[in-house]
PDB file of C-alpha atoms in Angstrom:
ATOM      1  CA  MET S   1     -38.859  20.050  39.439  1.00  0.00           C
ATOM      2  CA  ASP S   2     -35.742  17.708  39.236  1.00  0.00           C
ATOM      3  CA  THR S   3     -32.197  19.261  38.808  1.00  0.00           C
ATOM      4  CA  SER S   4     -29.948  18.422  36.479  1.00  0.00           C
ATOM      5  CA  PRO S   5     -26.595  17.245  38.331  1.00  0.00           C
ATOM      6  CA  ALA S   6     -24.291  18.595  35.408  1.00  0.00           C
ATOM      7  CA  LEU S   7     -26.084  21.623  35.631  1.00  0.00           C
ATOM      8  CA  LEU S   8     -25.666  21.343  39.483  1.00  0.00           C
ATOM      9  CA  LEU S   9     -22.176  21.398  39.209  1.00  0.00           C
ATOM     10  CA  LEU S  10     -21.238  24.032  36.623  1.00  0.00           C
ATOM     11  CA  LEU S  11     -23.789  26.197  39.004  1.00  0.00           C
ATOM     12  CA  THR S  12     -21.216  25.669  41.780  1.00  0.00           C
ATOM     13  CA  LEU S  13     -18.463  25.795  39.510  1.00  0.00           C
ATOM     14  CA  GLY S  14     -19.490  29.064  38.196  1.00  0.00           C
ATOM     15  CA  SER S  15     -20.818  30.530  41.042  1.00  0.00           C
ATOM     16  CA  CYS S  16     -17.458  30.645  42.680  1.00  0.00           C
ATOM     17  CA  GLU S  17     -15.517  31.681  39.322  1.00  0.00           C
ATOM     18  CA  TYR S  18     -18.218  34.923  39.357  1.00  0.00           C
ATOM     19  CA  GLY S  19     -17.501  35.738  43.148  1.00  0.00           C
ATOM     20  CA  HIS S  20     -13.680  35.303  42.470  1.00  0.00           C
ATOM     21  CA  ARG S  21     -14.178  37.836  39.204  1.00  0.00           C
ATOM     22  CA  LEU S  22     -15.930  40.236  41.903  1.00  0.00           C
ATOM     23  CA  GLY S  23     -12.703  40.473  43.935  1.00  0.00           C
ATOM     24  CA  GLN S  24     -14.546  37.918  46.754  1.00  0.00           C
ATOM     25  CA  PRO S  25     -11.352  35.480  47.740  1.00  0.00           C
ATOM     26  CA  LEU S  26     -12.159  31.830  47.792  1.00  0.00           C
ATOM     27  CA  PRO S  27     -12.526  30.366  51.741  1.00  0.00           C
ATOM     28  CA  ARG S  28      -9.691  28.806  52.561  1.00  0.00           C
ATOM     29  CA  GLU S  29      -8.681  26.024  54.335  1.00  0.00           C
ATOM     30  CA  GLY S  30     -10.005  25.809  57.646  1.00  0.00           C
ATOM     31  CA  GLN S  31     -12.304  28.844  57.255  1.00  0.00           C
ATOM     32  CA  ASN S  32     -16.172  28.691  58.243  1.00  0.00           C
ATOM     33  CA  PRO S  33     -17.495  28.927  54.799  1.00  0.00           C
ATOM     34  CA  SER S  34     -20.343  30.842  56.067  1.00  0.00           C
ATOM     35  CA  ALA S  35     -18.293  33.802  56.266  1.00  0.00           C
ATOM     36  CA  ASP S  36     -18.968  33.867  52.211  1.00  0.00           C
ATOM     37  CA  SER S  37     -22.080  32.030  52.055  1.00  0.00           C
ATOM     38  CA  SER S  38     -22.250  33.092  48.084  1.00  0.00           C
ATOM     39  CA  CYS S  39     -19.595  30.538  46.894  1.00  0.00           C
ATOM     40  CA  PRO S  40     -19.048  27.336  48.001  1.00  0.00           C
ATOM     41  CA  GLY S  41     -15.045  26.418  48.504  1.00  0.00           C
ATOM     42  CA  ILE S  42     -13.381  24.281  46.505  1.00  0.00           C
ATOM     43  CA  TYR S  43     -10.959  21.870  48.633  1.00  0.00           C
ATOM     44  CA  GLY S  44      -8.937  18.945  48.189  1.00  0.00           C
ATOM     45  CA  GLN S  45      -7.363  18.448  51.888  1.00  0.00           C
ATOM     46  CA  SER S  46      -9.885  18.875  54.590  1.00  0.00           C
ATOM     47  CA  LEU S  47     -11.919  15.638  53.156  1.00  0.00           C
ATOM     48  CA  GLU S  48     -10.004  12.752  51.623  1.00  0.00           C
ATOM     49  CA  ILE S  49     -11.281  11.303  48.389  1.00  0.00           C
ATOM     50  CA  LYS S  50      -9.390   8.648  46.954  1.00  0.00           C
ATOM     51  CA  VAL S  51      -9.247   7.522  43.340  1.00  0.00           C
ATOM     52  CA  ARG S  52      -7.866   4.641  41.977  1.00  0.00           C
ATOM     53  CA  SER S  53      -7.967   1.562  39.113  1.00  0.00           C
ATOM     54  CA  PRO S  54      -8.887  -1.882  41.019  1.00  0.00           C
ATOM     55  CA  LYS S  55      -7.239  -3.726  38.128  1.00  0.00           C
ATOM     56  CA  GLY S  56      -4.546  -0.903  36.708  1.00  0.00           C
ATOM     57  CA  ILE S  57      -4.306   0.868  33.947  1.00  0.00           C
ATOM     58  CA  THR S  58      -0.525   1.207  33.120  1.00  0.00           C
ATOM     59  CA  GLN S  59      -1.057  -0.878  29.510  1.00  0.00           C
ATOM     60  CA  LEU S  60      -4.782   0.634  28.325  1.00  0.00           C
ATOM     61  CA  ARG S  61      -5.794  -0.881  25.151  1.00  0.00           C
ATOM     62  CA  VAL S  62      -8.431   0.429  23.002  1.00  0.00           C
ATOM     63  CA  GLY S  63     -11.313  -1.659  23.380  1.00  0.00           C
ATOM     64  CA  GLN S  64     -10.097  -2.482  27.018  1.00  0.00           C
ATOM     65  CA  LYS S  65     -12.493  -2.251  30.079  1.00  0.00           C
ATOM     66  CA  LEU S  66     -11.627   0.825  32.307  1.00  0.00           C
ATOM     67  CA  GLU S  67     -12.662   0.292  36.213  1.00  0.00           C
ATOM     68  CA  LEU S  68     -12.712   3.301  38.284  1.00  0.00           C
ATOM     69  CA  GLU S  69     -12.850   3.795  42.289  1.00  0.00           C
ATOM     70  CA  CYS S  70     -13.580   6.379  44.178  1.00  0.00           C
ATOM     71  CA  TRP S  71     -13.839   6.394  48.127  1.00  0.00           C
ATOM     72  CA  THR S  72     -15.034   9.436  50.055  1.00  0.00           C
ATOM     73  CA  GLY S  73     -15.919   7.926  53.450  1.00  0.00           C
ATOM     74  CA  ARG S  74     -19.307   9.735  53.312  1.00  0.00           C
ATOM     75  CA  HIS S  75     -23.114   8.836  51.991  1.00  0.00           C
ATOM     76  CA  SER S  76     -23.025  12.250  50.473  1.00  0.00           C
ATOM     77  CA  GLY S  77     -22.920  11.310  46.436  1.00  0.00           C
ATOM     78  CA  ALA S  78     -20.516  11.876  44.030  1.00  0.00           C
ATOM     79  CA  PHE S  79     -19.537  13.075  40.819  1.00  0.00           C
ATOM     80  CA  TRP S  80     -17.227  11.736  38.005  1.00  0.00           C
ATOM     81  CA  ILE S  81     -15.559  14.000  35.836  1.00  0.00           C
ATOM     82  CA  ARG S  82     -12.996  13.653  33.480  1.00  0.00           C
ATOM     83  CA  GLN S  83     -10.643  16.603  32.046  1.00  0.00           C
ATOM     84  CA  ASP S  84      -9.244  16.489  28.553  1.00  0.00           C
ATOM     85  CA  LYS S  85      -5.821  16.952  27.089  1.00  0.00           C
ATOM     86  CA  THR S  86      -6.936  20.731  26.200  1.00  0.00           C
ATOM     87  CA  GLY S  87      -7.713  20.839  30.161  1.00  0.00           C
ATOM     88  CA  THR S  88     -11.699  20.999  28.723  1.00  0.00           C
ATOM     89  CA  LEU S  89     -13.524  19.487  32.284  1.00  0.00           C
ATOM     90  CA  HIS S  90     -16.460  17.115  30.700  1.00  0.00           C
ATOM     91  CA  PHE S  91     -19.198  15.447  33.305  1.00  0.00           C
ATOM     92  CA  ILE S  92     -19.749  11.824  33.127  1.00  0.00           C
ATOM     93  CA  VAL S  93     -21.962  10.891  35.877  1.00  0.00           C
ATOM     94  CA  PHE S  94     -23.146  11.973  39.300  1.00  0.00           C
ATOM     95  CA  ILE S  95     -24.141   8.985  41.769  1.00  0.00           C
ATOM     96  CA  SER S  96     -26.620   9.912  44.748  1.00  0.00           C
ATOM     97  CA  SER S  97     -26.258   8.915  48.096  1.00  0.00           C
ATOM     98  CA  MET S  98     -29.284   6.229  47.139  1.00  0.00           C
ATOM     99  CA  ALA S  99     -27.268   4.619  44.532  1.00  0.00           C
ATOM    100  CA  LYS S 100     -29.036   6.422  42.051  1.00  0.00           C
ATOM    101  CA  ALA S 101     -26.524   7.121  38.580  1.00  0.00           C
ATOM    102  CA  THR S 102     -27.331  10.069  36.020  1.00  0.00           C
ATOM    103  CA  PHE S 103     -25.437  10.318  33.173  1.00  0.00           C
ATOM    104  CA  GLY S 104     -25.089  13.872  31.213  1.00  0.00           C
ATOM    105  CA  GLY S 105     -28.404  15.164  29.435  1.00  0.00           C
ATOM    106  CA  ASN S 106     -30.246  13.751  32.507  1.00  0.00           C
ATOM    107  CA  GLN S 107     -30.090  10.200  31.385  1.00  0.00           C
ATOM    108  CA  LYS S 108     -30.422   7.027  33.565  1.00  0.00           C
ATOM    109  CA  THR S 109     -28.279   5.048  31.383  1.00  0.00           C
ATOM    110  CA  SER S 110     -25.508   5.452  29.089  1.00  0.00           C
ATOM    111  CA  THR S 111     -23.902   3.584  26.351  1.00  0.00           C
ATOM    112  CA  ARG S 112     -20.456   4.381  26.964  1.00  0.00           C
ATOM    113  CA  PHE S 113     -20.123   4.129  30.983  1.00  0.00           C
ATOM    114  CA  GLU S 114     -21.848   2.383  33.782  1.00  0.00           C
ATOM    115  CA  ALA S 115     -21.994   3.664  37.218  1.00  0.00           C
ATOM    116  CA  ARG S 116     -22.184   2.157  40.539  1.00  0.00           C
ATOM    117  CA  LYS S 117     -22.293   3.120  44.406  1.00  0.00           C
ATOM    118  CA  GLU S 118     -20.987   0.396  47.030  1.00  0.00           C
ATOM    119  CA  ASP S 119     -21.344   1.567  50.630  1.00  0.00           C
ATOM    120  CA  VAL S 120     -18.625   5.256  50.650  1.00  0.00           C
ATOM    121  CA  PHE S 121     -17.105   3.743  47.464  1.00  0.00           C
ATOM    122  CA  TYR S 122     -18.563   4.756  43.978  1.00  0.00           C
ATOM    123  CA  HIS S 123     -17.424   3.133  40.860  1.00  0.00           C
ATOM    124  CA  LEU S 124     -17.381   4.335  37.495  1.00  0.00           C
ATOM    125  CA  VAL S 125     -16.417   1.529  34.394  1.00  0.00           C
ATOM    126  CA  VAL S 126     -15.675   2.720  30.932  1.00  0.00           C
ATOM    127  CA  LYS S 127     -17.090   0.226  28.770  1.00  0.00           C
ATOM    128  CA  SER S 128     -14.804   0.267  26.033  1.00  0.00           C
ATOM    129  CA  PHE S 129     -12.051   2.473  26.052  1.00  0.00           C
ATOM    130  CA  THR S 130     -11.115   4.674  23.266  1.00  0.00           C
ATOM    131  CA  PRO S 131      -9.238   7.788  22.232  1.00  0.00           C
ATOM    132  CA  GLN S 132     -11.757  10.381  22.864  1.00  0.00           C
ATOM    133  CA  ASP S 133     -11.895   8.814  26.758  1.00  0.00           C
ATOM    134  CA  GLU S 134      -8.605   9.345  27.274  1.00  0.00           C
ATOM    135  CA  GLY S 135      -7.758  12.415  30.362  1.00  0.00           C
ATOM    136  CA  ASN S 136      -7.593  12.886  33.825  1.00  0.00           C
ATOM    137  CA  TYR S 137     -10.104  11.420  35.883  1.00  0.00           C
ATOM    138  CA  PHE S 138     -11.911  13.032  39.012  1.00  0.00           C
ATOM    139  CA  CYS S 139     -14.246  11.784  41.800  1.00  0.00           C
ATOM    140  CA  VAL S 140     -16.117  15.154  42.824  1.00  0.00           C
ATOM    141  CA  MET S 141     -18.449  15.537  46.598  1.00  0.00           C
ATOM    142  CA  ILE S 142     -20.299  18.592  47.971  1.00  0.00           C
ATOM    143  CA  PHE S 143     -20.448  18.604  51.201  1.00  0.00           C
ATOM    144  CA  ASN S 144     -21.367  21.130  53.391  1.00  0.00           C
ATOM    145  CA  GLN S 145     -21.814  23.598  50.700  1.00  0.00           C
ATOM    146  CA  ILE S 146     -17.845  22.608  49.755  1.00  0.00           C
ATOM    147  CA  LEU S 147     -16.706  21.288  46.699  1.00  0.00           C
ATOM    148  CA  TYR S 148     -14.424  18.454  47.303  1.00  0.00           C
ATOM    149  CA  PHE S 149     -11.694  17.442  44.507  1.00  0.00           C
ATOM    150  CA  SER S 150      -9.803  13.895  44.102  1.00  0.00           C
ATOM    151  CA  PRO S 151      -6.435  14.223  42.955  1.00  0.00           C
ATOM    152  CA  GLY S 152      -6.736  13.325  38.834  1.00  0.00           C
ATOM    153  CA  GLN S 153      -6.838   9.666  37.993  1.00  0.00           C
ATOM    154  CA  PRO S 154      -4.225   9.890  34.679  1.00  0.00           C
ATOM    155  CA  ALA S 155      -6.001   7.309  31.800  1.00  0.00           C
ATOM    156  CA  PHE S 156      -4.118   7.649  28.595  1.00  0.00           C
ATOM    157  CA  LEU S 157      -3.472   4.594  25.609  1.00  0.00           C
ATOM    158  CA  PRO S 158       0.233   4.582  25.182  1.00  0.00           C
ATOM    159  CA  ALA S 159       2.230   6.778  23.013  1.00  0.00           C
ATOM    160  CA  THR S 160       2.631   5.196  19.564  1.00  0.00           C
ATOM    161  CA  THR S 161       5.991   4.837  18.297  1.00  0.00           C
ATOM    162  CA  VAL S 162       6.375   6.058  14.439  1.00  0.00           C
ATOM    163  CA  VAL S 163       9.072   3.550  12.720  1.00  0.00           C
ATOM    164  CA  PRO S 164      10.950   5.894  10.075  1.00  0.00           C
ATOM    165  CA  PRO S 165      11.418   4.370   6.719  1.00  0.00           C
ATOM    166  CA  THR S 166      14.057   2.065   5.968  1.00  0.00           C
ATOM    167  CA  THR S 167      16.540   3.458   3.888  1.00  0.00           C
ATOM    168  CA  CYS S 168      18.997   1.371   1.768  1.00  0.00           C
ATOM    169  CA  GLY S 169      22.658   1.538   3.364  1.00  0.00           C
ATOM    170  CA  PRO S 170      25.629   1.207   1.042  1.00  0.00           C
ATOM    171  CA  THR S 171      27.074  -1.937  -0.155  1.00  0.00           C
ATOM    172  CA  PRO S 172      28.768  -4.100   1.719  1.00  0.00           C
ATOM    173  CA  THR S 173      32.700  -3.950   0.680  1.00  0.00           C
ATOM    174  CA  HIS S 174      33.415  -7.544   0.942  1.00  0.00           C
ATOM    175  CA  GLY S 175      31.463  -8.351  -1.700  1.00  0.00           C
ATOM    176  CA  ILE S 176      33.014  -6.136  -4.168  1.00  0.00           C
ATOM    177  CA  THR S 177      36.224  -7.780  -2.719  1.00  0.00           C
ATOM    178  CA  GLU S 178      34.838 -11.125  -3.707  1.00  0.00           C
ATOM    179  CA  ASP S 179      33.674 -10.041  -6.819  1.00  0.00           C
ATOM    180  CA  SER S 180      36.917  -8.938  -7.570  1.00  0.00           C
ATOM    181  CA  ASN S 181      38.935 -11.808  -6.622  1.00  0.00           C
ATOM    182  CA  LEU S 182      36.798 -13.643  -9.029  1.00  0.00           C
ATOM    183  CA  LYS S 183      37.442 -11.282 -11.812  1.00  0.00           C
ATOM    184  CA  THR S 184      41.137 -11.671 -11.267  1.00  0.00           C
ATOM    185  CA  GLN S 185      40.721 -15.548 -11.452  1.00  0.00           C
ATOM    186  CA  ASP S 186      38.998 -15.678 -14.365  1.00  0.00           C
ATOM    187  CA  PRO S 187      42.254 -15.018 -16.923  1.00  0.00           C
ATOM    188  CA  GLU S 188      43.895 -17.881 -15.010  1.00  0.00           C
ATOM    189  CA  ARG S 189      41.428 -19.978 -15.493  1.00  0.00           C
ATOM    190  CA  ARG S 190      40.202 -19.593 -18.934  1.00  0.00           C
ATOM    191  CA  LYS S 191      44.399 -19.925 -19.912  1.00  0.00           C
ATOM    192  CA  GLN S 192      44.494 -23.287 -18.162  1.00  0.00           C
ATOM    193  CA  GLU S 193      41.151 -24.241 -20.180  1.00  0.00           C
ATOM    194  CA  ASP S 194      42.863 -23.000 -23.546  1.00  0.00           C
ATOM    195  CA  LEU S 195      45.821 -25.140 -22.560  1.00  0.00           C
ATOM    196  CA  ASN S 196      44.058 -28.164 -22.239  1.00  0.00           C
ATOM    197  CA  PHE S 197      41.770 -27.883 -25.506  1.00  0.00           C
ATOM    198  CA  PHE S 198      45.087 -27.432 -27.217  1.00  0.00           C
ATOM    199  CA  CYS S 199      46.366 -30.481 -25.592  1.00  0.00           C
ATOM    200  CA  HIS S 200      42.904 -32.745 -26.659  1.00  0.00           C
ATOM    201  CA  ILE S 201      43.441 -31.315 -30.024  1.00  0.00           C
ATOM    202  CA  PHE S 202      46.879 -32.366 -30.485  1.00  0.00           C
ATOM    203  CA  ILE S 203      46.390 -35.793 -29.070  1.00  0.00           C
ATOM    204  CA  TRP S 204      42.818 -36.391 -30.322  1.00  0.00           C
ATOM    205  CA  VAL S 205      42.993 -35.602 -34.075  1.00  0.00           C
ATOM    206  CA  PRO S 206      46.254 -37.035 -34.770  1.00  0.00           C
ATOM    207  CA  LEU S 207      44.742 -40.169 -33.100  1.00  0.00           C
ATOM    208  CA  ALA S 208      41.576 -39.538 -35.143  1.00  0.00           C
ATOM    209  CA  GLY S 209      43.577 -39.117 -38.363  1.00  0.00           C
ATOM    210  CA  ALA S 210      45.282 -42.404 -37.506  1.00  0.00           C
ATOM    211  CA  CYS S 211      42.012 -44.297 -37.370  1.00  0.00           C
ATOM    212  CA  LEU S 212      40.973 -43.361 -40.241  1.00  0.00           C
ATOM    213  CA  LEU S 213      43.785 -44.107 -42.180  1.00  0.00           C
ATOM    214  CA  LEU S 214      43.406 -47.630 -41.160  1.00  0.00           C
ATOM    215  CA  LEU S 215      39.677 -47.626 -41.919  1.00  0.00           C
ATOM    216  CA  ILE S 216      40.536 -46.492 -45.389  1.00  0.00           C
ATOM    217  CA  ALA S 217      43.052 -49.134 -45.412  1.00  0.00           C
ATOM    218  CA  LEU S 218      40.704 -51.681 -44.615  1.00  0.00           C
ATOM    219  CA  VAL S 219      38.157 -50.970 -46.808  1.00  0.00           C
ATOM    220  CA  ILE S 220      40.765 -51.386 -49.570  1.00  0.00           C
ATOM    221  CA  THR S 221      41.958 -54.445 -48.727  1.00  0.00           C
ATOM    222  CA  ILE S 222      38.477 -56.186 -48.629  1.00  0.00           C
ATOM    223  CA  VAL S 223      37.570 -54.655 -52.260  1.00  0.00           C
ATOM    224  CA  LEU S 224      41.464 -55.495 -53.740  1.00  0.00           C
ATOM    225  CA  CYS S 225      40.397 -59.170 -51.851  1.00  0.00           C
ATOM    226  CA  GLN S 226      37.059 -59.365 -53.592  1.00  0.00           C
ATOM    227  CA  GLU S 227      38.399 -58.494 -56.894  1.00  0.00           C
ATOM    228  CA  THR S 228      40.846 -60.867 -56.954  1.00  0.00           C
ATOM    229  CA  ARG S 229      38.688 -63.707 -56.297  1.00  0.00           C
ATOM    230  CA  ARG S 230      36.714 -62.811 -58.831  1.00  0.00           C
ATOM    231  CA  ARG S 231      38.968 -62.850 -61.454  1.00  0.00           C
ATOM    232  CA  ARG S 232      39.874 -66.262 -59.967  1.00  0.00           C
ATOM    233  CA  CYS S 233      36.810 -67.571 -60.290  1.00  0.00           C
ATOM    234  CA  ARG S 234      36.787 -66.826 -64.348  1.00  0.00           C
ATOM    235  CA  CYS S 235      39.515 -68.177 -65.089  1.00  0.00           C
ATOM    236  CA  LYS S 236      38.442 -71.624 -63.808  1.00  0.00           C
ATOM    237  CA  ARG S 237      35.075 -71.754 -66.013  1.00  0.00           C
TER     238      ARG S 237
END
């Protein structure tokens, strides 16, 4: 019966932790692992594992495709795991030496991830990056009963900057000075307008009166002329 790769990884980590709790020290680098066959060692130096992102992940965005590449130098298969912000490890996929991928839940495919093997390179693709995919990604390999971790590859979305609410600042002083200048100029302008108005009255009122008198005199003259003409006509008859 096949064993789930996630269960195998958890059992390996669990056996080490159990042995450590019983007071059995983990084998150090360079120590013969057979000295403590109950617990495989955890190393990151004696067997070099490199993780990189071919396209770079300095400007991650939501929905972006994230590609990670792990170089182990061996055909022993590799695990991909993620450590979230709380430090919890999440199993993603196990890629066997025959390039067979097994995802969480012993599934052969995943809606969120893609995995493949090319020679001694083990690739992981996050199809559409979301906030729940943030964390440090590790490539893990078991070789000669020793568990090797790669350096963590951080993958985080840019921190969102909160724009502080805008507050109304004080009213500029130059606006007040301009208004005060306008207010100080208003009386002078008004005085000048009043003078102009009085001048217009003194000029136009007498002129209008003179015109009216002339018009009245003209009307009276016309009426008198007509009366005189009528009288002359009656006397001749």
